mmCIF file of C-alpha atoms and ligand atoms in Angstrom:
data_model
loop_
_atom_site.group_PDB
_atom_site.id
_atom_site.type_symbol
_atom_site.label_atom_id
_atom_site.label_comp_id
_atom_site.label_asym_id
_atom_site.label_seq_id
_atom_site.Cartn_x
_atom_site.Cartn_y
_atom_site.Cartn_z
ATOM 1 C CA UNK A 7 -27.142 -44.586 78.001
ATOM 2 C CA UNK A 8 -24.560 -42.156 76.697
ATOM 3 C CA UNK A 9 -21.029 -42.294 78.165
ATOM 4 C CA UNK A 10 -17.856 -40.407 77.186
ATOM 5 C CA UNK A 11 -15.182 -43.075 77.250
ATOM 6 C CA UNK A 12 -11.408 -43.243 77.048
ATOM 7 C CA UNK A 13 -10.218 -45.857 74.573
ATOM 8 C CA UNK A 14 -6.553 -44.906 74.175
ATOM 9 C CA UNK A 15 -4.190 -42.019 74.926
ATOM 10 C CA UNK A 16 -3.908 -39.388 72.229
ATOM 11 C CA UNK A 17 -7.436 -39.963 70.986
ATOM 12 C CA UNK A 18 -10.581 -37.956 71.705
ATOM 13 C CA UNK A 19 -13.071 -39.512 74.096
ATOM 14 C CA UNK A 20 -15.666 -41.567 72.315
ATOM 15 C CA UNK A 21 -19.371 -40.945 72.892
ATOM 16 C CA UNK A 22 -20.563 -44.510 73.289
ATOM 17 C CA UNK A 23 -24.000 -45.987 73.800
ATOM 18 C CA UNK A 24 -23.507 -48.402 76.712
ATOM 19 C CA UNK A 25 -25.857 -50.515 78.868
ATOM 20 C CA UNK A 26 -27.350 -48.820 81.938
ATOM 21 C CA UNK A 27 -25.313 -50.144 84.926
ATOM 22 C CA UNK A 28 -27.190 -52.104 87.591
ATOM 23 C CA UNK A 29 -26.424 -51.521 91.291
ATOM 24 C CA UNK A 30 -25.268 -54.454 93.431
ATOM 25 C CA UNK A 31 -26.869 -55.066 96.818
ATOM 26 C CA UNK A 32 -24.843 -52.379 98.660
ATOM 27 C CA UNK A 33 -24.710 -49.966 95.738
ATOM 28 C CA UNK A 34 -26.704 -47.042 94.409
ATOM 29 C CA UNK A 35 -27.210 -45.864 90.871
ATOM 30 C CA UNK A 36 -26.995 -42.100 90.419
ATOM 31 C CA UNK A 37 -28.535 -40.157 87.563
ATOM 32 C CA UNK A 38 -25.663 -37.752 86.879
ATOM 33 C CA UNK A 39 -27.000 -34.192 86.557
ATOM 34 C CA UNK A 40 -23.632 -32.443 86.379
ATOM 35 C CA UNK A 41 -20.030 -33.600 85.978
ATOM 36 C CA UNK A 42 -16.980 -31.385 86.398
ATOM 37 C CA UNK A 43 -14.008 -31.604 84.042
ATOM 38 C CA UNK A 44 -10.766 -31.868 86.044
ATOM 39 C CA UNK A 45 -7.204 -31.429 84.823
ATOM 40 C CA UNK A 46 -6.727 -35.104 85.665
ATOM 41 C CA UNK A 47 -8.775 -36.031 82.590
ATOM 42 C CA UNK A 48 -5.916 -34.614 80.515
ATOM 43 C CA UNK A 49 -3.443 -36.889 82.317
ATOM 44 C CA UNK A 50 -5.423 -39.797 80.865
ATOM 45 C CA UNK A 51 -6.088 -38.436 77.386
ATOM 46 C CA UNK A 52 -2.533 -37.130 77.025
ATOM 47 C CA UNK A 53 -0.958 -40.354 78.264
ATOM 48 C CA UNK A 54 0.686 -39.436 81.610
ATOM 49 C CA UNK A 55 -1.024 -42.532 82.946
ATOM 50 C CA UNK A 56 -3.712 -44.923 81.825
ATOM 51 C CA UNK A 57 -6.960 -46.001 83.468
ATOM 52 C CA UNK A 58 -6.863 -49.565 84.810
ATOM 53 C CA UNK A 59 -8.739 -50.755 81.736
ATOM 54 C CA UNK A 60 -10.079 -49.455 78.446
ATOM 55 C CA UNK A 61 -12.606 -48.413 77.497
ATOM 56 C CA UNK A 62 -13.224 -46.409 80.673
ATOM 57 C CA UNK A 63 -15.779 -43.674 81.321
ATOM 58 C CA UNK A 64 -13.842 -40.640 82.596
ATOM 59 C CA UNK A 65 -14.970 -37.967 85.074
ATOM 60 C CA UNK A 66 -14.700 -38.024 88.870
ATOM 61 C CA UNK A 67 -16.812 -35.019 89.859
ATOM 62 C CA UNK A 68 -20.447 -36.101 89.928
ATOM 63 C CA UNK A 69 -23.603 -34.606 91.372
ATOM 64 C CA UNK A 70 -27.070 -35.928 90.681
ATOM 65 C CA UNK A 71 -30.036 -37.806 92.039
ATOM 66 C CA UNK A 72 -30.425 -41.340 93.319
ATOM 67 C CA UNK A 73 -31.904 -43.392 90.530
ATOM 68 C CA UNK A 74 -31.988 -46.949 91.947
ATOM 69 C CA UNK A 75 -30.877 -48.545 95.222
ATOM 70 C CA UNK A 76 -29.498 -52.027 95.922
ATOM 71 C CA UNK A 77 -31.454 -54.501 98.056
ATOM 72 C CA UNK A 78 -29.277 -54.004 101.163
ATOM 73 C CA UNK A 79 -29.150 -50.206 101.018
ATOM 74 C CA UNK A 80 -30.992 -48.162 103.613
ATOM 75 C CA UNK A 81 -31.211 -44.416 104.072
ATOM 76 C CA UNK A 82 -31.330 -43.513 100.394
ATOM 77 C CA UNK A 83 -34.350 -43.255 98.131
ATOM 78 C CA UNK A 84 -34.968 -42.502 94.494
ATOM 79 C CA UNK A 85 -34.780 -38.764 93.854
ATOM 80 C CA UNK A 86 -32.432 -37.914 96.738
ATOM 81 C CA UNK A 87 -29.952 -35.199 95.719
ATOM 82 C CA UNK A 88 -26.341 -36.310 96.151
ATOM 83 C CA UNK A 89 -22.680 -35.476 95.656
ATOM 84 C CA UNK A 90 -20.457 -38.491 94.950
ATOM 85 C CA UNK A 91 -17.188 -39.296 96.745
ATOM 86 C CA UNK A 92 -14.990 -40.641 93.960
ATOM 87 C CA UNK A 93 -12.857 -43.085 95.946
ATOM 88 C CA UNK A 94 -15.015 -46.226 96.062
ATOM 89 C CA UNK A 95 -13.467 -47.139 99.408
ATOM 90 C CA UNK A 96 -13.759 -50.474 101.205
ATOM 91 C CA UNK A 97 -14.681 -49.089 104.620
ATOM 92 C CA UNK A 98 -12.765 -51.723 106.583
ATOM 93 C CA UNK A 99 -9.017 -51.369 105.911
ATOM 94 C CA UNK A 100 -6.715 -49.574 108.371
ATOM 95 C CA UNK A 101 -6.889 -46.293 106.443
ATOM 96 C CA UNK A 102 -10.660 -46.351 105.998
ATOM 97 C CA UNK A 103 -10.989 -47.044 109.734
ATOM 98 C CA UNK A 104 -8.898 -43.921 110.372
ATOM 99 C CA UNK A 105 -11.199 -41.870 108.157
ATOM 100 C CA UNK A 106 -8.563 -41.642 105.420
ATOM 101 C CA UNK A 107 -10.640 -43.194 102.649
ATOM 102 C CA UNK A 108 -8.430 -41.508 100.029
ATOM 103 C CA UNK A 109 -5.683 -43.945 101.076
ATOM 104 C CA UNK A 110 -7.918 -47.053 101.046
ATOM 105 C CA UNK A 111 -5.898 -50.231 100.543
ATOM 106 C CA UNK A 112 -8.663 -52.148 98.786
ATOM 107 C CA UNK A 113 -10.954 -49.728 96.959
ATOM 108 C CA UNK A 114 -13.609 -51.169 94.677
ATOM 109 C CA UNK A 115 -12.329 -48.550 92.277
ATOM 110 C CA UNK A 116 -11.704 -44.849 91.857
ATOM 111 C CA UNK A 117 -13.983 -43.081 89.402
ATOM 112 C CA UNK A 118 -12.293 -42.726 85.996
ATOM 113 C CA UNK A 119 -9.071 -44.379 87.259
ATOM 114 C CA UNK A 120 -10.440 -47.842 87.988
ATOM 115 C CA UNK A 121 -14.226 -47.593 87.754
ATOM 116 C CA UNK A 122 -16.548 -46.049 85.195
ATOM 117 C CA UNK A 123 -16.919 -42.382 86.049
ATOM 118 C CA UNK A 124 -19.138 -39.335 85.846
ATOM 119 C CA UNK A 125 -19.166 -38.548 82.123
ATOM 120 C CA UNK A 126 -22.288 -40.649 81.667
ATOM 121 C CA UNK A 127 -25.998 -40.410 82.225
ATOM 122 C CA UNK A 128 -25.795 -42.918 85.067
ATOM 123 C CA UNK A 129 -23.162 -44.150 87.468
ATOM 124 C CA UNK A 130 -23.041 -46.901 90.107
ATOM 125 C CA UNK A 131 -21.172 -46.471 93.419
ATOM 126 C CA UNK A 132 -21.293 -48.043 96.898
ATOM 127 C CA UNK A 133 -24.018 -46.317 98.922
ATOM 128 C CA UNK A 134 -21.442 -45.176 101.512
ATOM 129 C CA UNK A 135 -19.866 -42.925 98.841
ATOM 130 C CA UNK A 136 -22.874 -40.585 98.748
ATOM 131 C CA UNK A 137 -23.157 -37.251 100.532
ATOM 132 C CA UNK A 138 -26.531 -35.558 100.775
ATOM 133 C CA UNK A 139 -26.822 -32.378 98.726
ATOM 134 C CA UNK A 140 -29.195 -29.674 99.999
ATOM 135 C CA UNK A 141 -31.533 -27.942 97.521
ATOM 136 C CA UNK A 142 -29.637 -24.678 97.960
ATOM 137 C CA UNK A 143 -26.610 -26.022 96.060
ATOM 138 C CA UNK A 144 -27.237 -26.550 92.349
ATOM 139 C CA UNK A 145 -25.888 -29.645 90.625
ATOM 140 C CA UNK A 146 -23.619 -27.450 88.471
ATOM 141 C CA UNK A 147 -22.150 -25.871 91.610
ATOM 142 C CA UNK A 148 -21.941 -29.190 93.452
ATOM 143 C CA UNK A 149 -19.989 -31.212 90.893
ATOM 144 C CA UNK A 150 -16.806 -29.093 91.236
ATOM 145 C CA UNK A 151 -16.939 -29.544 95.009
ATOM 146 C CA UNK A 152 -16.293 -33.268 94.563
ATOM 147 C CA UNK A 153 -12.660 -32.841 93.471
ATOM 148 C CA UNK A 154 -11.732 -29.140 93.199
ATOM 149 C CA UNK A 155 -13.470 -28.152 96.434
ATOM 150 C CA UNK A 156 -12.465 -31.196 98.449
ATOM 151 C CA UNK A 157 -8.867 -31.113 97.233
ATOM 152 C CA UNK A 158 -8.637 -27.543 98.528
ATOM 153 C CA UNK A 159 -10.199 -28.448 101.879
ATOM 154 C CA UNK A 160 -7.823 -31.397 102.334
ATOM 155 C CA UNK A 161 -4.612 -29.696 101.182
ATOM 156 C CA UNK A 162 -5.076 -26.710 103.486
ATOM 157 C CA UNK A 163 -6.082 -28.914 106.409
ATOM 158 C CA UNK A 164 -2.959 -31.035 105.876
ATOM 159 C CA UNK A 165 -0.869 -27.845 105.833
ATOM 160 C CA UNK A 166 -2.757 -26.515 108.885
ATOM 161 C CA UNK A 167 -3.038 -23.095 107.263
ATOM 162 C CA UNK A 168 -4.199 -20.527 109.779
ATOM 163 C CA UNK A 169 -5.037 -16.850 110.261
ATOM 164 C CA UNK A 170 -2.371 -14.314 109.385
ATOM 165 C CA UNK A 171 -0.328 -16.676 107.256
ATOM 166 C CA UNK A 172 0.885 -15.973 103.732
ATOM 167 C CA UNK A 173 -0.142 -18.703 101.293
ATOM 168 C CA UNK A 174 1.017 -18.952 97.689
ATOM 169 C CA UNK A 175 -1.087 -20.869 95.180
ATOM 170 C CA UNK A 176 0.876 -21.983 92.124
ATOM 171 C CA UNK A 177 -1.649 -22.740 89.414
ATOM 172 C CA UNK A 178 -5.098 -21.211 89.263
ATOM 173 C CA UNK A 179 -7.236 -23.714 87.408
ATOM 174 C CA UNK A 180 -10.373 -25.145 88.976
ATOM 175 C CA UNK A 181 -8.544 -26.585 91.987
ATOM 176 C CA UNK A 182 -6.352 -23.501 92.423
ATOM 177 C CA UNK A 183 -9.298 -21.120 92.601
ATOM 178 C CA UNK A 184 -10.900 -23.339 95.244
ATOM 179 C CA UNK A 185 -7.608 -23.302 97.184
ATOM 180 C CA UNK A 186 -7.628 -19.491 97.030
ATOM 181 C CA UNK A 187 -11.157 -19.402 98.478
ATOM 182 C CA UNK A 188 -10.430 -21.921 101.205
ATOM 183 C CA UNK A 189 -7.106 -20.335 102.238
ATOM 184 C CA UNK A 190 -8.843 -16.985 102.475
ATOM 185 C CA UNK A 191 -11.632 -18.535 104.562
ATOM 186 C CA UNK A 192 -8.955 -19.854 106.926
ATOM 187 C CA UNK A 193 -7.724 -16.309 107.389
ATOM 188 C CA UNK A 194 -4.608 -16.407 105.223
ATOM 189 C CA UNK A 195 -3.418 -13.761 102.766
ATOM 190 C CA UNK A 196 -3.229 -15.451 99.381
ATOM 191 C CA UNK A 197 -0.872 -14.805 96.484
ATOM 192 C CA UNK A 198 -2.064 -16.537 93.302
ATOM 193 C CA UNK A 199 0.446 -17.228 90.539
ATOM 194 C CA UNK A 200 -0.587 -17.753 86.934
ATOM 195 C CA UNK A 201 0.621 -16.862 83.459
ATOM 196 C CA UNK A 202 -2.935 -16.342 82.235
ATOM 197 C CA UNK A 203 -4.519 -12.887 82.785
ATOM 198 C CA UNK A 204 -8.054 -14.318 82.871
ATOM 199 C CA UNK A 205 -7.095 -16.783 85.575
ATOM 200 C CA UNK A 206 -5.365 -14.040 87.568
ATOM 201 C CA UNK A 207 -8.556 -11.975 87.430
ATOM 202 C CA UNK A 208 -10.549 -14.999 88.615
ATOM 203 C CA UNK A 209 -8.090 -15.501 91.494
ATOM 204 C CA UNK A 210 -8.601 -11.915 92.659
ATOM 205 C CA UNK A 211 -12.364 -12.444 92.538
ATOM 206 C CA UNK A 212 -11.876 -15.645 94.567
ATOM 207 C CA UNK A 213 -10.145 -13.638 97.292
ATOM 208 C CA UNK A 214 -6.428 -13.455 96.492
ATOM 209 C CA UNK A 215 -4.729 -10.249 97.676
ATOM 210 C CA UNK A 216 -2.344 -10.458 94.718
ATOM 211 C CA UNK A 217 -2.455 -12.360 91.439
ATOM 212 C CA UNK A 218 0.742 -12.230 89.473
ATOM 213 C CA UNK A 219 2.824 -13.988 86.820
ATOM 214 C CA UNK A 220 5.583 -16.331 88.105
ATOM 215 C CA UNK A 221 8.419 -13.851 87.582
ATOM 216 C CA UNK A 222 6.795 -11.428 90.051
ATOM 217 C CA UNK A 223 6.055 -14.027 92.742
ATOM 218 C CA UNK A 224 9.188 -13.547 94.861
ATOM 219 C CA UNK A 225 8.682 -9.778 95.104
ATOM 220 C CA UNK A 226 4.995 -10.117 95.959
ATOM 221 C CA UNK A 227 5.657 -12.671 98.703
ATOM 222 C CA UNK A 228 8.495 -10.576 100.143
ATOM 223 C CA UNK A 229 6.258 -7.515 100.247
ATOM 224 C CA UNK A 230 3.341 -9.320 101.861
ATOM 225 C CA UNK A 231 5.438 -11.241 104.394
ATOM 226 C CA UNK A 232 7.813 -8.452 105.362
ATOM 227 C CA UNK A 233 10.632 -10.417 103.759
ATOM 228 C CA UNK A 234 9.902 -13.573 105.788
ATOM 229 C CA UNK A 235 8.749 -15.798 102.930
ATOM 230 C CA UNK A 236 5.580 -17.827 102.526
ATOM 231 C CA UNK A 237 4.090 -19.941 105.318
ATOM 232 C CA UNK A 238 2.684 -22.373 102.775
ATOM 233 C CA UNK A 239 2.992 -22.881 99.038
ATOM 234 C CA UNK A 240 0.355 -25.044 97.388
ATOM 235 C CA UNK A 241 1.852 -26.498 94.211
ATOM 236 C CA UNK A 242 -0.767 -27.536 91.665
ATOM 237 C CA UNK A 243 1.257 -27.832 88.470
ATOM 238 C CA UNK A 244 3.968 -30.274 89.516
ATOM 239 C CA UNK A 245 6.422 -29.294 86.802
ATOM 240 C CA UNK A 246 10.110 -28.422 87.326
ATOM 241 C CA UNK A 247 9.683 -24.674 86.872
ATOM 242 C CA UNK A 248 6.915 -24.287 89.451
ATOM 243 C CA UNK A 249 8.491 -26.770 91.891
ATOM 244 C CA UNK A 250 11.685 -24.743 91.845
ATOM 245 C CA UNK A 251 9.752 -21.511 92.287
ATOM 246 C CA UNK A 252 7.798 -23.058 95.171
ATOM 247 C CA UNK A 253 10.827 -24.101 97.217
ATOM 248 C CA UNK A 254 12.379 -20.661 96.728
ATOM 249 C CA UNK A 255 9.320 -18.868 98.136
ATOM 250 C CA UNK A 256 9.124 -20.747 101.440
ATOM 251 C CA UNK A 257 9.916 -18.977 104.682
ATOM 252 C CA UNK A 258 10.932 -20.489 108.004
ATOM 253 C CA UNK A 259 8.702 -23.429 108.917
ATOM 254 C CA UNK A 260 7.130 -22.996 105.499
ATOM 255 C CA UNK A 261 5.151 -25.937 104.153
ATOM 256 C CA UNK A 262 5.382 -26.990 100.537
ATOM 257 C CA UNK A 263 2.159 -28.820 99.713
ATOM 258 C CA UNK A 264 2.418 -31.009 96.631
ATOM 259 C CA UNK A 265 -0.925 -31.545 94.930
ATOM 260 C CA UNK A 266 -0.125 -31.451 91.216
ATOM 261 C CA UNK A 267 2.262 -33.815 89.511
ATOM 262 C CA UNK A 268 3.811 -34.594 86.175
ATOM 263 C CA UNK A 269 6.716 -36.758 85.080
ATOM 264 C CA UNK A 270 9.115 -34.067 86.418
ATOM 265 C CA UNK A 271 11.231 -34.498 89.565
ATOM 266 C CA UNK A 272 11.288 -32.475 92.768
ATOM 267 C CA UNK A 273 14.862 -31.452 93.573
ATOM 268 C CA UNK A 274 15.524 -29.912 96.943
ATOM 269 C CA UNK A 275 18.561 -29.533 99.174
ATOM 270 C CA UNK A 276 18.098 -31.092 102.638
ATOM 271 C CA UNK A 277 20.252 -28.290 104.026
ATOM 272 C CA UNK A 278 17.853 -25.577 102.923
ATOM 273 C CA UNK A 279 14.933 -27.496 104.444
ATOM 274 C CA UNK A 280 16.691 -28.354 107.706
ATOM 275 C CA UNK A 281 18.023 -24.974 108.713
ATOM 276 C CA UNK A 282 14.619 -23.337 108.234
ATOM 277 C CA UNK A 283 12.573 -26.318 109.445
ATOM 278 C CA UNK A 284 10.665 -26.340 106.193
ATOM 279 C CA UNK A 285 8.408 -29.254 105.414
ATOM 280 C CA UNK A 286 7.369 -31.018 102.244
ATOM 281 C CA UNK A 287 3.845 -32.406 102.400
ATOM 282 C CA UNK A 288 1.760 -34.231 99.844
ATOM 283 C CA UNK A 289 -1.997 -34.155 99.545
ATOM 284 C CA UNK A 290 -4.153 -36.438 97.441
ATOM 285 C CA UNK A 291 -7.891 -35.982 97.020
ATOM 286 C CA UNK A 292 -9.749 -35.792 100.297
ATOM 287 C CA UNK A 293 -11.467 -37.832 102.948
ATOM 288 C CA UNK A 294 -15.189 -38.604 102.822
ATOM 289 C CA UNK A 295 -15.733 -36.242 105.761
ATOM 290 C CA UNK A 296 -14.082 -33.469 103.770
ATOM 291 C CA UNK A 297 -16.669 -33.869 100.999
ATOM 292 C CA UNK A 298 -19.314 -33.339 103.670
ATOM 293 C CA UNK A 299 -17.347 -30.290 104.829
ATOM 294 C CA UNK A 300 -17.100 -28.950 101.280
ATOM 295 C CA UNK A 301 -20.862 -29.292 100.785
ATOM 296 C CA UNK A 302 -21.502 -27.557 104.120
ATOM 297 C CA UNK A 303 -19.141 -24.723 103.151
ATOM 298 C CA UNK A 304 -20.964 -24.396 99.827
ATOM 299 C CA UNK A 305 -24.298 -24.159 101.648
ATOM 300 C CA UNK A 306 -22.764 -21.400 103.784
ATOM 301 C CA UNK A 307 -21.546 -19.644 100.636
ATOM 302 C CA UNK A 308 -17.867 -19.760 101.586
ATOM 303 C CA UNK A 309 -16.665 -22.418 99.123
ATOM 304 C CA UNK A 310 -18.005 -21.890 95.627
ATOM 305 C CA UNK A 311 -15.506 -23.147 93.028
ATOM 306 C CA UNK A 312 -16.106 -20.896 90.010
ATOM 307 C CA UNK A 313 -17.820 -22.518 87.032
ATOM 308 C CA UNK A 314 -16.360 -21.173 83.788
ATOM 309 C CA UNK A 315 -18.936 -22.727 81.490
ATOM 310 C CA UNK A 316 -21.639 -25.382 81.305
ATOM 311 C CA UNK A 317 -21.761 -27.668 78.262
ATOM 312 C CA UNK A 318 -23.694 -30.756 77.167
ATOM 313 C CA UNK A 319 -21.907 -34.101 77.645
ATOM 314 C CA UNK A 320 -21.655 -34.376 73.863
ATOM 315 C CA UNK A 321 -19.213 -31.412 73.950
ATOM 316 C CA UNK A 322 -16.753 -33.266 76.201
ATOM 317 C CA UNK A 323 -13.887 -33.144 73.700
ATOM 318 C CA UNK A 324 -14.362 -29.416 73.169
ATOM 319 C CA UNK A 325 -14.194 -29.032 76.958
ATOM 320 C CA UNK A 326 -10.946 -31.025 77.122
ATOM 321 C CA UNK A 327 -9.421 -28.944 74.310
ATOM 322 C CA UNK A 328 -10.317 -25.723 76.121
ATOM 323 C CA UNK A 329 -8.847 -27.039 79.369
ATOM 324 C CA UNK A 330 -5.649 -28.087 77.592
ATOM 325 C CA UNK A 331 -5.296 -24.565 76.170
ATOM 326 C CA UNK A 332 -4.789 -23.390 79.770
ATOM 327 C CA UNK A 333 -6.998 -20.318 79.818
ATOM 328 C CA UNK A 334 -10.216 -21.656 81.358
ATOM 329 C CA UNK A 335 -10.926 -19.595 84.491
ATOM 330 C CA UNK A 336 -12.739 -22.102 86.703
ATOM 331 C CA UNK A 337 -14.393 -25.451 86.115
ATOM 332 C CA UNK A 338 -16.052 -26.575 82.919
ATOM 333 C CA UNK A 339 -19.147 -28.560 83.834
ATOM 334 C CA UNK A 340 -20.845 -31.124 81.607
ATOM 335 C CA UNK A 341 -24.554 -31.938 81.699
ATOM 336 C CA UNK A 342 -25.098 -35.616 80.800
HETATM 337 ZN ZN1 LIG B 5 -9.882 -34.029 89.960
HETATM 338 ZN ZN1 LIG B 6 -10.314 -49.181 102.726
#
């Protein structure tokens, strides 16, 4: 089968012909019908961090159909439509038992990080990583739910964003646009911040009340909040400039939600946090239940991460180049 694999940082992914993976007794093989391209792929290809081994098939947003089931698997049959939860969690550690599979202490792998991922015709995962996908959600729409959609659901749940709040979204790529939709669904007024005009337009379509470049953010938040500051700032870039902007926008009891990261540092004065009871939260991925939630929201039509373009798997490096250029408004989706 064809797989787009990382061999080393700074090199394009290689389109390799690899053996079709065989599911173990508790595993399922999925025929990948659509795979979303996340900004995280660039962290690998550009060398921020390396997969646990090389070569490694990248991609952690997969939707498709069940292709083969292991001998001990029940409840799944060939042809079932599925979305894949990308943390291949153990199911028995203290965090899995608390429903926090994204913090699993002993995962079998994490797609693209430590297990072959979605940029391939087929993929093998433990059966408990599958979520049923109704016919009403296309594979192309479902793939971006698996990271972009679920990351939004988790981050805003962690921040307990509620009706009437002012939420700032710093960064309006695939995840950011999903955060805009989900914050709006929770009843918040959303200010989206981006340097790219196309992405600002997409943020308005996704439900932001204002979409502005960074230099206008403070004024927009002041206007919308009556000078009180933001109730939550979701930080998706994780670079010094946006981290500094984020802390400056927070109001009293404002929550800074760190989702993006880079090699840059977060610098914040305890005094400024303490006197306003501001909080710094971090959010990574999502729980398995939140993938089920994301699929249910997609069925209801209230979480539909925008798809910017659909390309064949063989165009994976073109997709990565476009993403790196920073002007893709929504997810690029590959069809293996
Ligand atoms: Zn991702
Ligand atoms: Zn676990």
